[in-house]
Amino acid sequence: LRMLQGALQWSNLLEQYFLHSLPLSYTDAKALEIRERARKLDLDALKANLSHTSSSAVTCSNQEVFLLIVVCSSPENRTRRNVIRQTWGNATGSRGYSVLTLFAVGKAAAASTQLEINEEAEKHRDIIEGSFIDSPQTQTQKMLMSVEWTVTFCPRARYILHTAQDVFVGVASLAGYLLSLTQLEDIYLGRVVHHGVPDRDPQSPGFVPIHQYPEEFYPDFCHGSAFLMSQDVARKVYVAAREVPLAVPPAAFVGICAQRAGITARHSSRFAGEKHISYNRCCYKFIFTSSDMREDELFQDWKETSNGEDCSLLETYYSLVVPCKADAKYSAHRVAFKSTS
């Protein structure tokens, strides 16, 4: 049992070692300035200058929230939001700590869809709505809006998970991991993308002009399917964002802001990135995310993993060694900068 326990915890301990022990990377004057401005943010001034409607502001204003989950969603995808509300997004607490799930959307292009969004927001009080039309070209704007809303209306959220609407989130395993951390600031965690290359194809919807971002590579950033920030990082990203072009993809945008604030993206293999992980109950009780989830899979997998029955060390170890792998049928021909809408 001791050998199994050691093998099971090895990767987790290694990730925590790098998270805890590496020196802070802010050394230049600009990073120090961003960090100081973030520390002194005037929330009242932010509330007076909003770039979004605040239909969900009341849900978080005075709450102590341990984990805030913001799902980047598309206006017309009401069915998927309802599935999330009935599955992993239904969790309001874990191990005695509060969890809150909200949805970030832009305005719908169709008037009928916008009316449905208005009704949905009134009913559930869990939608953050932008003042821009939701489209592939406004996904980075949506990400910035989400960060701005978090800093303004949920300043007591200790951790913030940004995730796509096709993702399964293991709320209990993620919360348990966060409770084990000893470093409580500068947390920017996910599946790290190294040497991401800007899209220079003028015909591509993700085209990034050289004059907008002249560098050959993006700095290391956490894949946009799901990544975690501590509250102080959200503030620093918000402050740094004023000088970062919205033309870059959402996840790369956050990575650029983080780098300018002296924050390093930290890797965790328990985030699946763009990959769909083949289902195994004990595996899904251990990982943080799996992508490309169908709605029926969300229902079934959530039902089985939330039944309260723990996995033995042997079961968990076996699930990680053999079945807990990316499903090849979901992984082919995919790109790192997939839209998180």
XYZ file of C-alpha atoms in Angstrom:
341
model
C 0.000 0.000 0.000
C 2.842 2.358 0.791
C 4.340 1.811 -2.660
C 0.978 2.440 -4.319
C 0.382 5.552 -2.283
C 3.815 6.878 -3.178
C 3.305 6.231 -6.880
C -0.141 7.821 -6.824
C 1.053 10.987 -5.143
C 4.340 11.391 -7.015
C 3.161 13.546 -9.915
C 0.999 15.650 -7.617
C 3.886 16.259 -5.229
C 6.219 17.115 -8.096
C 3.760 19.703 -9.422
C 3.365 21.201 -5.957
C 7.154 21.307 -5.507
C 7.583 23.454 -8.586
C 4.559 25.549 -7.637
C 5.838 26.196 -4.123
C 9.601 26.346 -4.417
C 10.432 28.314 -7.539
C 11.393 31.932 -6.817
C 9.006 34.680 -7.778
C 9.887 35.963 -11.232
C 9.026 39.648 -10.966
C 12.258 41.591 -11.141
C 11.724 44.425 -13.601
C 10.238 47.787 -12.747
C 7.197 47.356 -15.011
C 6.138 44.121 -13.315
C 6.549 45.704 -9.903
C 4.425 48.662 -11.019
C 1.636 46.356 -12.271
C 1.663 44.402 -9.020
C 1.469 47.554 -6.934
C -1.387 48.987 -9.009
C -3.226 45.676 -8.664
C -2.808 45.772 -4.902
C -4.287 49.283 -4.747
C -7.192 48.776 -7.176
C -10.157 51.043 -6.466
C -13.191 48.744 -6.735
C -15.676 51.614 -6.498
C -14.107 53.217 -9.561
C -14.320 49.896 -11.406
C -18.031 49.559 -10.647
C -18.637 53.008 -12.103
C -16.911 52.057 -15.373
C -18.292 48.660 -16.307
C -17.971 47.140 -19.782
C -20.790 44.654 -19.166
C -24.247 44.302 -17.689
C -24.174 43.066 -14.109
C -27.105 40.657 -14.049
C -25.220 38.359 -11.687
C -23.498 40.949 -9.507
C -25.698 40.246 -6.490
C -24.692 36.596 -6.354
C -21.139 37.228 -5.181
C -20.758 40.763 -3.854
C -20.378 40.018 -0.138
C -19.693 36.287 -0.223
C -16.543 34.518 0.854
C -16.133 32.190 -2.141
C -13.451 29.520 -2.097
C -13.737 28.579 -5.779
C -15.461 30.697 -8.427
C -15.964 28.895 -11.740
C -16.580 31.061 -14.811
C -17.778 29.122 -17.861
C -17.200 30.830 -21.223
C -20.459 30.100 -23.035
C -22.220 31.090 -26.256
C -25.631 32.828 -26.023
C -27.496 30.212 -28.058
C -26.204 27.274 -26.009
C -28.809 27.342 -23.261
C -29.142 23.549 -23.286
C -25.477 23.073 -22.412
C -25.698 25.624 -19.597
C -28.672 23.755 -18.147
C -26.736 20.483 -18.311
C -23.840 22.077 -16.420
C -26.272 23.476 -13.843
C -27.613 19.973 -13.280
C -24.210 18.256 -13.131
C -20.831 19.519 -11.932
C -22.018 23.154 -11.866
C -24.595 22.176 -9.248
C -21.900 21.913 -6.587
C -22.217 24.798 -4.128
C -19.566 23.568 -1.746
C -16.745 21.093 -1.298
C -15.259 20.001 2.020
C -17.114 22.839 3.712
C -15.858 25.522 1.317
C -18.180 27.463 -0.995
C -18.186 26.974 -4.774
C -20.016 29.227 -7.243
C -20.483 28.619 -10.986
C -21.338 31.456 -13.400
C -21.575 31.775 -17.199
C -19.945 34.496 -19.315
C -21.627 35.423 -22.604
C -21.718 38.296 -25.061
C -24.916 39.703 -26.529
C -26.742 37.479 -29.000
C -26.850 38.474 -32.662
C -30.484 37.343 -32.928
C -33.139 39.314 -31.018
C -35.067 36.147 -30.118
C -31.964 34.570 -28.569
C -31.277 37.756 -26.627
C -34.774 37.628 -25.140
C -34.107 34.054 -24.031
C -30.806 35.133 -22.447
C -32.603 37.902 -20.556
C -35.153 35.406 -19.209
C -32.436 32.907 -18.303
C -30.393 35.539 -16.468
C -33.449 36.649 -14.510
C -34.305 33.069 -13.566
C -30.875 31.763 -12.575
C -28.943 34.923 -11.653
C -25.747 33.289 -12.877
C -24.990 35.038 -16.175
C -22.374 37.724 -16.789
C -23.325 39.417 -20.054
C -21.045 41.564 -22.177
C -22.071 44.677 -24.073
C -20.480 43.284 -27.277
C -21.905 40.814 -29.799
C -20.720 37.290 -29.009
C -18.663 36.009 -31.955
C -15.370 34.191 -32.641
C -13.707 37.600 -32.869
C -14.843 38.733 -29.394
C -13.723 35.756 -27.296
C -10.707 37.597 -25.889
C -12.976 40.512 -25.017
C -15.191 38.024 -23.192
C -12.206 36.719 -21.245
C -11.221 40.236 -20.202
C -14.828 40.955 -19.212
C -14.846 37.831 -17.032
C -11.674 38.886 -15.252
C -13.006 42.426 -14.788
C -16.280 41.122 -13.339
C -14.441 38.810 -10.959
C -12.191 41.557 -9.642
C -15.089 44.008 -9.322
C -17.943 41.883 -7.988
C -16.257 38.844 -6.478
C -13.158 40.251 -4.758
C -13.402 37.676 -1.970
C -13.180 34.670 -4.284
C -9.944 32.942 -3.327
C -9.533 31.001 -6.584
C -11.084 31.437 -10.045
C -11.373 28.656 -12.609
C -12.024 29.749 -16.202
C -13.370 26.932 -18.320
C -15.024 26.174 -21.657
C -18.604 24.929 -21.895
C -17.623 21.488 -23.240
C -15.523 20.598 -20.181
C -16.171 18.246 -17.266
C -14.813 19.745 -14.035
C -13.864 17.543 -11.088
C -14.856 20.095 -8.465
C -14.085 17.915 -5.442
C -10.620 16.857 -6.626
C -9.707 20.425 -7.602
C -10.916 21.822 -4.277
C -8.963 19.168 -2.399
C -5.814 20.067 -4.283
C -6.273 23.784 -3.627
C -6.724 23.148 0.082
C -3.311 21.450 0.121
C -1.454 24.481 -1.271
C 0.799 26.490 1.002
C 1.569 29.230 -1.525
C -1.635 31.262 -1.763
C -0.599 33.965 -4.241
C 0.648 34.055 -7.846
C -1.281 30.862 -8.654
C -1.735 30.508 -12.426
C -2.248 26.812 -13.052
C -3.331 24.601 -15.942
C -2.020 22.575 -18.868
C 0.823 24.790 -20.047
C 1.343 25.518 -23.749
C 5.006 26.129 -24.635
C 6.114 28.125 -27.694
C 2.621 28.876 -28.924
C 2.817 30.479 -32.368
C 0.596 33.432 -33.395
C -1.675 32.759 -36.371
C -0.281 34.856 -39.241
C -2.749 33.680 -41.904
C -4.824 36.720 -43.003
C -7.624 34.373 -44.111
C -7.900 32.735 -40.693
C -10.494 33.886 -38.121
C -7.693 33.791 -35.537
C -5.348 36.030 -37.544
C -2.969 38.092 -35.379
C -1.295 40.971 -37.292
C 2.412 41.486 -36.653
C 1.794 45.104 -35.673
C -0.562 43.861 -32.935
C 1.815 41.204 -31.593
C 5.300 41.207 -33.180
C 6.887 38.375 -31.158
C 7.605 34.998 -32.790
C 6.109 33.042 -29.879
C 3.661 33.627 -27.069
C 5.001 33.307 -23.533
C 4.038 30.094 -21.749
C 0.320 30.128 -21.006
C -2.312 27.761 -19.641
C -4.540 26.124 -22.249
C -7.883 27.895 -22.570
C -10.060 24.823 -21.993
C -9.571 25.337 -18.249
C -7.104 27.202 -16.062
C -6.990 28.460 -12.500
C -5.977 31.817 -11.021
C -5.771 33.090 -7.480
C -7.604 36.361 -6.791
C -4.387 38.394 -6.760
C -3.491 37.040 -10.214
C -6.895 38.093 -11.556
C -6.174 41.627 -10.346
C -2.707 41.649 -11.880
C -4.007 40.296 -15.187
C -6.710 42.973 -15.223
C -4.176 45.766 -14.655
C -1.701 44.396 -17.216
C -4.465 43.893 -19.808
C -4.650 47.608 -20.562
C -1.496 47.308 -22.679
C -2.121 43.904 -24.307
C -3.899 43.696 -27.707
C -7.264 41.925 -27.841
C -6.258 40.439 -31.207
C -4.475 37.496 -29.561
C -6.432 34.362 -28.489
C -8.036 34.424 -25.007
C -5.682 31.978 -23.290
C -2.565 33.548 -24.821
C -3.914 36.966 -23.780
C -4.029 35.869 -20.136
C -0.539 34.389 -20.442
C 0.890 37.636 -21.827
C -0.749 39.632 -19.034
C 0.558 37.187 -16.431
C 4.097 37.377 -17.781
C 4.042 41.175 -17.705
C 3.018 40.993 -14.054
C 5.885 38.637 -13.220
C 3.702 35.518 -12.970
C 4.777 32.154 -14.375
C 2.290 29.641 -15.791
C 2.474 26.393 -13.791
C 1.711 23.014 -15.335
C -0.611 20.363 -13.922
C -1.214 17.149 -15.845
C -4.562 16.809 -14.062
C -5.907 19.446 -16.469
C -6.697 17.668 -19.747
C -6.213 20.669 -22.014
C -8.014 20.066 -25.314
C -8.128 16.295 -24.765
C -11.072 14.083 -23.931
C -10.117 11.582 -21.226
C -11.629 8.112 -21.590
C -14.079 7.616 -18.747
C -13.099 5.668 -15.658
C -14.774 6.493 -12.367
C -11.610 6.560 -10.266
C -9.730 8.473 -12.949
C -12.471 11.109 -13.098
C -12.388 11.402 -9.315
C -8.697 12.329 -9.592
C -8.361 14.566 -12.662
C -9.463 18.204 -12.715
C -10.908 18.398 -16.245
C -11.777 16.483 -19.399
C -12.722 18.257 -22.644
C -15.066 17.579 -25.572
C -17.774 16.185 -23.331
C -21.146 15.309 -24.827
C -24.191 16.246 -22.777
C -25.129 12.617 -22.090
C -21.549 11.981 -20.926
C -21.735 14.883 -18.485
C -24.889 13.465 -16.916
C -23.579 9.910 -16.688
C -20.059 10.748 -15.541
C -21.238 13.258 -12.946
C -23.767 10.775 -11.554
C -21.139 8.069 -11.165
C -18.355 10.255 -9.755
C -20.549 12.121 -7.260
C -22.082 9.067 -5.587
C -19.834 9.478 -2.551
C -18.123 6.107 -2.932
C -14.365 6.561 -2.584
C -11.825 4.721 -4.691
C -9.201 2.571 -3.019
C -5.521 3.325 -3.570
C -5.270 0.311 -5.858
C -8.295 1.403 -7.921
C -7.002 4.960 -8.290
C -3.494 3.837 -9.164
C -4.782 1.401 -11.782
C -7.087 4.032 -13.294
C -4.161 6.435 -13.746
C -1.778 3.860 -15.195
C -4.128 2.205 -17.685
C -7.592 3.674 -18.504
C -7.044 7.358 -17.683
C -5.766 8.353 -21.122
C -6.721 10.814 -23.835
C -9.252 9.374 -26.266
C -7.569 9.312 -29.680
C -10.808 9.898 -31.579
C -11.115 13.318 -29.928
C -7.463 14.314 -30.201
C -6.720 14.224 -33.933
C -6.422 17.418 -35.970
C -7.092 19.772 -33.050
C -5.412 23.119 -32.415
C -4.031 24.649 -29.231
C -5.959 27.896 -29.582
C -9.442 26.406 -29.793
C -12.126 28.989 -28.976
C -13.329 28.748 -25.393
C -16.836 29.822 -26.331
